[in-house]
CSV table of C-alpha atoms in Angstrom, one decimal:
chain,number,residue,atom,x,y,z
A,11,UNK,CA,8.0,85.7,-6.3
A,12,UNK,CA,11.2,86.5,-8.2
A,13,UNK,CA,12.9,83.7,-10.2
A,14,UNK,CA,16.3,84.3,-11.7
A,15,UNK,CA,17.0,82.4,-14.9
A,16,UNK,CA,20.6,82.1,-16.1
A,17,UNK,CA,21.2,82.2,-19.9
A,18,UNK,CA,23.4,79.1,-19.9
A,19,UNK,CA,25.7,78.4,-22.9
A,20,UNK,CA,25.0,81.0,-25.6
A,21,UNK,CA,25.9,78.4,-28.2
A,22,UNK,CA,23.3,75.9,-27.0
A,23,UNK,CA,19.5,75.7,-26.6
A,24,UNK,CA,19.3,77.4,-23.3
A,25,UNK,CA,18.3,80.9,-24.6
A,26,UNK,CA,15.8,79.2,-27.0
A,27,UNK,CA,13.9,77.2,-24.4
A,28,UNK,CA,13.9,80.3,-22.1
A,29,UNK,CA,12.2,82.4,-24.8
A,30,UNK,CA,9.7,79.6,-25.6
A,31,UNK,CA,8.7,79.1,-22.0
A,32,UNK,CA,8.4,82.8,-21.2
A,33,UNK,CA,6.4,83.5,-24.4
A,34,UNK,CA,3.4,82.0,-22.6
A,35,UNK,CA,1.7,85.0,-21.1
A,36,UNK,CA,-0.4,83.0,-18.7
A,37,UNK,CA,2.6,81.1,-17.4
A,38,UNK,CA,4.6,84.3,-16.5
A,39,UNK,CA,1.8,85.6,-14.4
A,40,UNK,CA,2.8,83.1,-11.7
A,41,UNK,CA,6.2,84.7,-11.0
A,42,UNK,CA,8.5,87.6,-11.9
A,43,UNK,CA,11.2,86.4,-14.3
A,44,UNK,CA,14.7,87.8,-14.3
A,45,UNK,CA,17.0,86.6,-17.0
A,46,UNK,CA,20.8,86.8,-16.2
A,47,UNK,CA,22.8,87.2,-19.4
A,48,UNK,CA,22.4,89.7,-22.2
A,49,UNK,CA,19.5,91.2,-24.0
A,50,UNK,CA,21.5,91.2,-27.2
A,51,UNK,CA,22.1,87.4,-27.0
A,52,UNK,CA,18.4,86.9,-26.1
A,53,UNK,CA,17.4,89.0,-29.1
A,54,UNK,CA,19.7,86.9,-31.4
A,55,UNK,CA,18.0,83.7,-30.2
A,56,UNK,CA,14.5,85.3,-30.4
A,57,UNK,CA,15.1,85.6,-34.2
A,58,UNK,CA,15.5,81.8,-34.2
A,59,UNK,CA,12.1,81.3,-32.4
A,60,UNK,CA,10.3,83.1,-35.3
A,61,UNK,CA,6.8,83.2,-33.8
A,62,UNK,CA,7.8,84.6,-30.5
A,63,UNK,CA,6.6,88.2,-29.7
A,64,UNK,CA,8.4,88.4,-26.4
A,65,UNK,CA,10.0,91.7,-25.4
A,66,UNK,CA,12.9,92.2,-23.0
A,67,UNK,CA,13.0,94.8,-20.2
A,68,UNK,CA,16.6,95.8,-19.2
A,69,UNK,CA,17.1,96.4,-15.5
A,70,UNK,CA,20.2,97.2,-13.6
A,71,UNK,CA,19.5,95.1,-10.5
A,72,UNK,CA,17.0,92.5,-9.3
A,73,UNK,CA,15.3,94.8,-7.0
A,74,UNK,CA,14.2,96.9,-10.0
A,75,UNK,CA,12.4,94.0,-11.7
A,76,UNK,CA,8.9,94.7,-13.0
A,77,UNK,CA,6.1,92.2,-12.2
A,78,UNK,CA,4.6,92.2,-15.7
A,79,UNK,CA,7.9,92.2,-17.7
A,80,UNK,CA,10.5,89.8,-19.0
A,81,UNK,CA,13.4,91.4,-17.1
A,82,UNK,CA,17.0,91.0,-18.2
A,83,UNK,CA,20.1,91.9,-16.2
A,84,UNK,CA,23.0,92.4,-18.6
A,85,UNK,CA,26.0,90.7,-17.0
A,86,UNK,CA,28.3,92.1,-19.7
A,87,UNK,CA,28.3,94.9,-22.2
A,88,UNK,CA,30.4,93.6,-25.1
A,89,UNK,CA,29.1,91.8,-28.2
A,90,UNK,CA,29.4,88.0,-28.1
A,91,UNK,CA,30.7,85.8,-30.8
A,92,UNK,CA,28.0,83.1,-31.0
A,93,UNK,CA,29.0,79.8,-32.6
A,94,UNK,CA,25.9,77.7,-32.5
A,95,UNK,CA,26.4,74.1,-31.7
A,96,UNK,CA,30.0,74.4,-30.6
A,97,UNK,CA,31.9,74.3,-27.3
A,98,UNK,CA,33.9,77.5,-27.2
A,99,UNK,CA,35.8,79.5,-24.5
A,100,UNK,CA,33.3,82.4,-25.0
A,101,UNK,CA,30.4,80.1,-24.5
A,102,UNK,CA,31.9,79.1,-21.2
A,103,UNK,CA,33.0,82.6,-20.2
A,104,UNK,CA,29.6,84.2,-20.6
A,105,UNK,CA,27.7,81.3,-19.0
A,106,UNK,CA,30.1,81.7,-16.0
A,107,UNK,CA,29.5,85.5,-15.8
A,108,UNK,CA,25.7,85.0,-15.8
A,109,UNK,CA,25.9,82.2,-13.3
A,110,UNK,CA,28.1,84.1,-10.9
A,111,UNK,CA,25.9,87.2,-10.9
A,112,UNK,CA,22.7,85.2,-10.4
A,113,UNK,CA,24.1,83.1,-7.6
A,114,UNK,CA,25.4,86.2,-5.8
A,115,UNK,CA,21.9,87.7,-6.0
A,116,UNK,CA,20.4,84.4,-4.8
A,117,UNK,CA,22.7,84.4,-1.9
A,118,UNK,CA,21.8,88.1,-1.1
A,119,UNK,CA,18.1,87.3,-1.2
A,120,UNK,CA,17.4,89.6,-4.2
A,121,UNK,CA,15.7,86.6,-5.9
A,122,UNK,CA,13.7,83.9,-4.3
A,123,UNK,CA,14.9,81.0,-6.5
A,124,UNK,CA,17.3,80.3,-9.4
A,125,UNK,CA,16.7,78.2,-12.5
A,126,UNK,CA,19.9,77.5,-14.5
A,127,UNK,CA,19.9,76.8,-18.2
A,128,UNK,CA,22.4,74.2,-19.4
A,129,UNK,CA,26.1,74.7,-19.5
A,130,UNK,CA,28.8,72.7,-21.3
A,131,UNK,CA,31.5,71.3,-19.1
A,132,UNK,CA,34.2,71.5,-21.9
A,133,UNK,CA,33.4,75.1,-22.6
A,134,UNK,CA,33.3,75.9,-18.9
A,135,UNK,CA,36.7,74.3,-18.5
A,136,UNK,CA,38.1,76.5,-21.4
A,137,UNK,CA,36.9,79.5,-19.4
A,138,UNK,CA,38.7,78.3,-16.2
A,139,UNK,CA,35.5,77.4,-14.4
A,140,UNK,CA,37.0,75.3,-11.5
A,141,UNK,CA,34.0,73.1,-10.7
A,142,UNK,CA,32.6,69.9,-12.2
A,143,UNK,CA,29.2,71.5,-12.6
A,144,UNK,CA,26.5,73.8,-11.3
A,145,UNK,CA,25.8,71.9,-8.1
A,146,UNK,CA,29.4,72.0,-6.8
A,147,UNK,CA,29.7,75.7,-7.6
A,148,UNK,CA,26.5,76.7,-6.0
A,149,UNK,CA,27.2,74.7,-2.9
A,150,UNK,CA,30.6,76.4,-2.6
A,151,UNK,CA,29.2,79.9,-3.1
A,152,UNK,CA,26.1,79.6,-1.1
A,153,UNK,CA,27.6,77.6,1.7
A,154,UNK,CA,26.4,74.4,3.4
A,155,UNK,CA,26.1,70.8,2.2
A,156,UNK,CA,24.0,69.9,-0.8
A,157,UNK,CA,22.5,66.9,-2.5
A,158,UNK,CA,22.1,66.5,-6.2
A,159,UNK,CA,18.5,65.3,-6.7
A,160,UNK,CA,16.8,64.4,-9.9
A,161,UNK,CA,13.0,64.9,-9.7
A,162,UNK,CA,10.3,63.6,-12.0
A,163,UNK,CA,6.6,62.9,-11.8
A,164,UNK,CA,7.2,59.3,-10.6
A,165,UNK,CA,10.5,59.3,-8.8
A,166,UNK,CA,13.1,61.4,-6.9
A,167,UNK,CA,16.7,60.2,-7.0
A,168,UNK,CA,19.5,61.6,-4.8
A,169,UNK,CA,23.2,60.9,-5.4
A,170,UNK,CA,25.9,60.0,-2.9
A,171,UNK,CA,28.6,61.1,-5.4
A,172,UNK,CA,28.1,63.5,-8.3
A,173,UNK,CA,30.5,64.2,-11.1
A,174,UNK,CA,33.2,61.7,-10.5
A,175,UNK,CA,35.1,59.2,-12.7
A,176,UNK,CA,33.8,55.7,-12.1
A,177,UNK,CA,37.3,54.7,-11.0
A,178,UNK,CA,37.0,57.0,-8.0
A,179,UNK,CA,33.5,56.2,-6.9
A,180,UNK,CA,34.2,53.3,-4.6
A,181,UNK,CA,36.7,55.4,-2.6
A,182,UNK,CA,34.1,58.0,-1.8
A,183,UNK,CA,31.5,55.5,-0.6
A,184,UNK,CA,31.7,55.7,3.2
A,185,UNK,CA,29.2,55.3,6.0
A,186,UNK,CA,29.5,59.0,7.0
A,187,UNK,CA,29.0,60.1,3.4
A,188,UNK,CA,25.9,58.0,2.9
A,189,UNK,CA,24.5,59.1,6.3
A,190,UNK,CA,25.0,62.8,5.3
A,191,UNK,CA,23.2,62.3,2.0
A,192,UNK,CA,20.4,60.3,3.6
A,193,UNK,CA,19.8,63.2,6.1
A,194,UNK,CA,19.7,65.7,3.3
A,195,UNK,CA,17.4,63.6,1.2
A,196,UNK,CA,15.0,62.9,4.2
A,197,UNK,CA,15.0,66.6,5.2
A,198,UNK,CA,14.3,67.7,1.7
A,199,UNK,CA,11.4,65.3,1.1
A,200,UNK,CA,9.8,66.7,4.3
A,201,UNK,CA,10.6,70.4,3.8
A,202,UNK,CA,10.6,70.8,0.0
A,203,UNK,CA,8.0,68.2,-1.0
A,204,UNK,CA,5.6,68.2,2.0
A,205,UNK,CA,6.0,64.4,2.7
A,206,UNK,CA,5.5,63.9,6.4
A,207,UNK,CA,7.3,60.5,6.8
A,208,UNK,CA,9.2,59.7,3.6
A,209,UNK,CA,10.2,56.2,2.7
A,210,UNK,CA,13.6,56.0,1.2
A,211,UNK,CA,15.3,53.2,-0.8
A,212,UNK,CA,19.1,52.9,-0.8
A,213,UNK,CA,20.8,51.2,-3.8
A,214,UNK,CA,23.9,49.0,-3.5
A,215,UNK,CA,27.1,49.9,-5.3
A,216,UNK,CA,28.0,46.5,-6.7
A,217,UNK,CA,26.1,44.1,-9.0
A,218,UNK,CA,23.3,42.3,-7.0
A,219,UNK,CA,24.0,44.7,-4.1
A,220,UNK,CA,27.2,42.7,-3.4
A,221,UNK,CA,25.5,39.3,-2.9
A,222,UNK,CA,26.3,39.4,0.8
A,223,UNK,CA,29.9,40.4,0.3
A,224,UNK,CA,30.7,38.0,-2.5
A,225,UNK,CA,30.8,40.7,-5.2
A,226,UNK,CA,32.4,43.6,-3.4
A,227,UNK,CA,32.5,44.6,0.3
A,228,UNK,CA,31.0,48.2,0.2
A,229,UNK,CA,27.4,47.0,1.0
A,230,UNK,CA,28.5,45.2,4.1
A,231,UNK,CA,31.1,47.6,5.3
A,232,UNK,CA,29.4,51.0,4.6
A,233,UNK,CA,26.0,50.9,3.0
A,234,UNK,CA,24.1,48.5,5.3
A,235,UNK,CA,25.6,50.0,8.5
A,236,UNK,CA,24.5,53.5,7.3
A,237,UNK,CA,21.0,52.1,6.7
A,238,UNK,CA,20.9,50.6,10.2
A,239,UNK,CA,22.0,53.9,11.8
A,240,UNK,CA,19.5,55.9,9.7
A,241,UNK,CA,16.7,53.7,11.0
A,242,UNK,CA,17.9,54.2,14.6
A,243,UNK,CA,17.8,57.9,14.0
A,244,UNK,CA,14.1,57.7,13.0
A,245,UNK,CA,14.3,57.7,9.2
A,246,UNK,CA,12.3,55.2,7.2
A,247,UNK,CA,15.0,53.6,5.1
A,248,UNK,CA,15.2,50.3,3.2
A,249,UNK,CA,17.9,48.5,1.2
A,250,UNK,CA,20.5,48.0,-0.1
A,251,UNK,CA,18.7,47.1,-3.4
A,252,UNK,CA,20.3,45.8,-6.6
A,253,UNK,CA,19.8,48.7,-9.0
A,254,UNK,CA,18.8,46.7,-12.1
A,255,UNK,CA,16.1,44.7,-10.4
A,256,UNK,CA,14.9,47.7,-8.4
A,257,UNK,CA,14.1,49.7,-11.5
A,258,UNK,CA,13.3,46.8,-13.8
A,259,UNK,CA,10.6,45.5,-11.4
A,260,UNK,CA,9.1,49.0,-10.9
A,261,UNK,CA,9.9,48.6,-7.2
A,262,UNK,CA,10.9,52.3,-7.2
A,263,UNK,CA,7.2,53.3,-7.4
A,264,UNK,CA,6.8,52.3,-3.7
A,265,UNK,CA,9.3,54.9,-2.4
A,266,UNK,CA,9.2,58.6,-1.9
A,267,UNK,CA,12.9,58.9,-2.5
A,268,UNK,CA,15.9,56.9,-3.8
A,269,UNK,CA,19.5,57.3,-2.9
A,270,UNK,CA,21.9,56.1,-5.7
A,271,UNK,CA,25.6,55.6,-5.1
A,272,UNK,CA,26.9,57.3,-8.3
A,273,UNK,CA,25.8,59.5,-11.2
A,274,UNK,CA,24.9,57.0,-13.9
A,275,UNK,CA,23.4,54.5,-11.5
A,276,UNK,CA,20.7,57.1,-10.7
A,277,UNK,CA,20.5,59.1,-13.9
A,278,UNK,CA,20.3,56.3,-16.5
A,279,UNK,CA,17.0,55.0,-15.1
A,280,UNK,CA,15.8,58.5,-14.3
A,281,UNK,CA,16.3,59.8,-17.8
A,282,UNK,CA,14.9,56.6,-19.3
A,283,UNK,CA,11.7,57.2,-17.4
A,284,UNK,CA,11.4,61.0,-17.4
A,285,UNK,CA,13.6,62.5,-20.1
A,286,UNK,CA,12.4,65.9,-21.2
A,287,UNK,CA,10.2,66.5,-18.2
A,288,UNK,CA,12.6,65.9,-15.3
A,289,UNK,CA,14.3,68.5,-13.1
A,290,UNK,CA,17.8,68.7,-11.5
A,291,UNK,CA,17.3,70.1,-8.0
A,292,UNK,CA,20.1,71.2,-5.6
A,293,UNK,CA,18.6,70.0,-2.3
A,294,UNK,CA,20.0,70.7,1.2
A,295,UNK,CA,20.8,74.4,0.8
A,296,UNK,CA,18.9,77.4,2.2
A,297,UNK,CA,18.5,78.7,-1.3
A,298,UNK,CA,16.4,77.1,-4.1
A,299,UNK,CA,18.0,76.1,-7.4
A,300,UNK,CA,16.6,74.0,-10.2
A,301,UNK,CA,17.6,73.1,-13.7
A,302,UNK,CA,16.2,71.2,-16.8
A,303,UNK,CA,17.4,67.6,-17.0
A,304,UNK,CA,19.0,68.1,-20.5
A,305,UNK,CA,22.2,69.6,-21.6
A,306,UNK,CA,23.1,72.2,-24.2
A,307,UNK,CA,21.9,70.0,-27.0
A,308,UNK,CA,24.4,71.5,-29.5
A,309,UNK,CA,22.9,69.3,-32.3
A,310,UNK,CA,19.6,71.2,-32.0
A,311,UNK,CA,21.0,74.7,-31.5
A,312,UNK,CA,19.7,77.3,-34.0
A,313,UNK,CA,17.1,75.0,-35.4
A,314,UNK,CA,14.1,76.0,-33.3
A,315,UNK,CA,13.5,72.4,-32.4
A,316,UNK,CA,14.3,72.4,-28.7
A,317,UNK,CA,11.5,71.4,-26.3
A,318,UNK,CA,10.9,73.8,-23.4
A,319,UNK,CA,9.0,71.2,-21.2
A,320,UNK,CA,11.9,70.5,-18.9
A,321,UNK,CA,12.7,74.1,-18.1
A,322,UNK,CA,9.0,74.8,-17.6
A,323,UNK,CA,9.0,71.9,-15.1
A,324,UNK,CA,12.1,73.4,-13.4
A,325,UNK,CA,10.4,76.8,-13.0
A,326,UNK,CA,7.2,75.1,-11.6
A,327,UNK,CA,9.3,73.1,-9.2
A,328,UNK,CA,11.1,76.2,-7.9
A,329,UNK,CA,7.7,77.8,-7.2
A,330,UNK,CA,6.4,74.6,-5.5
A,331,UNK,CA,9.5,74.2,-3.3
A,332,UNK,CA,9.3,77.9,-2.3
A,333,UNK,CA,5.6,77.3,-1.3
A,334,UNK,CA,6.4,74.1,0.6
A,335,UNK,CA,9.3,75.8,2.5
A,336,UNK,CA,7.1,78.7,3.4
A,337,UNK,CA,4.4,76.4,4.7
A,338,UNK,CA,7.0,74.3,6.6
A,339,UNK,CA,8.3,77.4,8.4
A,340,UNK,CA,4.8,78.5,9.3
A,341,UNK,CA,3.9,75.0,10.6
A,342,UNK,CA,7.0,74.9,12.8
A,343,UNK,CA,6.3,78.4,14.2
A,344,UNK,CA,2.7,77.4,15.0
A,345,UNK,CA,4.0,74.1,16.6
A,346,UNK,CA,6.5,76.0,18.8
A,347,UNK,CA,3.7,78.4,19.9
A,348,UNK,CA,1.5,75.5,21.0
A,349,UNK,CA,4.4,74.0,23.0
A,350,UNK,CA,5.1,77.3,24.8
A,351,UNK,CA,3.6,77.5,28.3
A,352,UNK,CA,1.2,80.4,28.6
A,353,UNK,CA,2.2,83.2,31.1
A,354,UNK,CA,0.3,83.7,34.3
A,355,UNK,CA,-1.3,86.9,32.8
A,356,UNK,CA,-2.5,84.9,29.8
A,357,UNK,CA,-4.0,82.2,32.0
A,358,UNK,CA,-5.7,84.8,34.2
A,359,UNK,CA,-7.2,86.4,31.0
A,360,UNK,CA,-8.6,83.0,29.9
A,361,UNK,CA,-10.2,82.4,33.3
A,362,UNK,CA,-11.8,85.9,33.2
A,363,UNK,CA,-13.1,85.3,29.7
A,364,UNK,CA,-14.6,81.9,30.7
A,365,UNK,CA,-16.2,83.5,33.7
């Protein structure tokens, strides 16, 4: 299995955690790593990780990757001005170049999954990156509808809205939008996580989930009707729940998936419970993309203090999702074969064999 890994912001901890996780020789026997970025930049960061003996193998394309090497596709030739711990136009520019090449290879099927190291939104904006984040760019480039999902050992949280100002969130909460995200979450829990009949909790938008319409109308006008329709379609859905009590009482442990209305409603409790081990997963697309749950961590850049646990989890999850999807396709094929009526010749052969 080939896993592409983008270098992320060259001024952050992305290259460092990549080096640390790929320095484990046993770990890299599970897949073929292909780093998208620059071997020069990776060598610069290797000097920061002083005890690493990792070696990079330059390749011109993903189909030339070697199974037992740390492969690198150089997405640019020029030297890079690295300013550790700072958001710069160059940091955004080279992160964009690496991401674009990797996503094109993912779309073409040259790699089986993509793990993206952190980018900085300010730096990406300086480099004219026209998207709020990885998720929106990958959805646009790959095609299809996606769901931003945060995955940890104890919970899976999907979002109805992603990177939006809070002032715009309520306008995006509609019955159709909630239904679309519920379908994506339900399908992903089945196909990507192997959960046969997932149970999903839906959070309210307002305090106390609106208190029956006394604190906002979104629950009664959009959220509750979407839950009712989802149930009619065969999904196991409950809610809307008041977010504070839902997480405070550990009610979340009873569900396979949770649908939050907006970014911080889902990510604050998620990171409080799983920070450093969680994974950002772009669900709903035909292609697999994961990412660590932390950012560029400029305050740690260049200090050899960054923890690689989250990017390791992101790689493991990419492998697991790939396996689950393969098994899911095989199960569906076998199920269809069982439903197909045997031909007359096949029936005659069975009769002769029984005789």
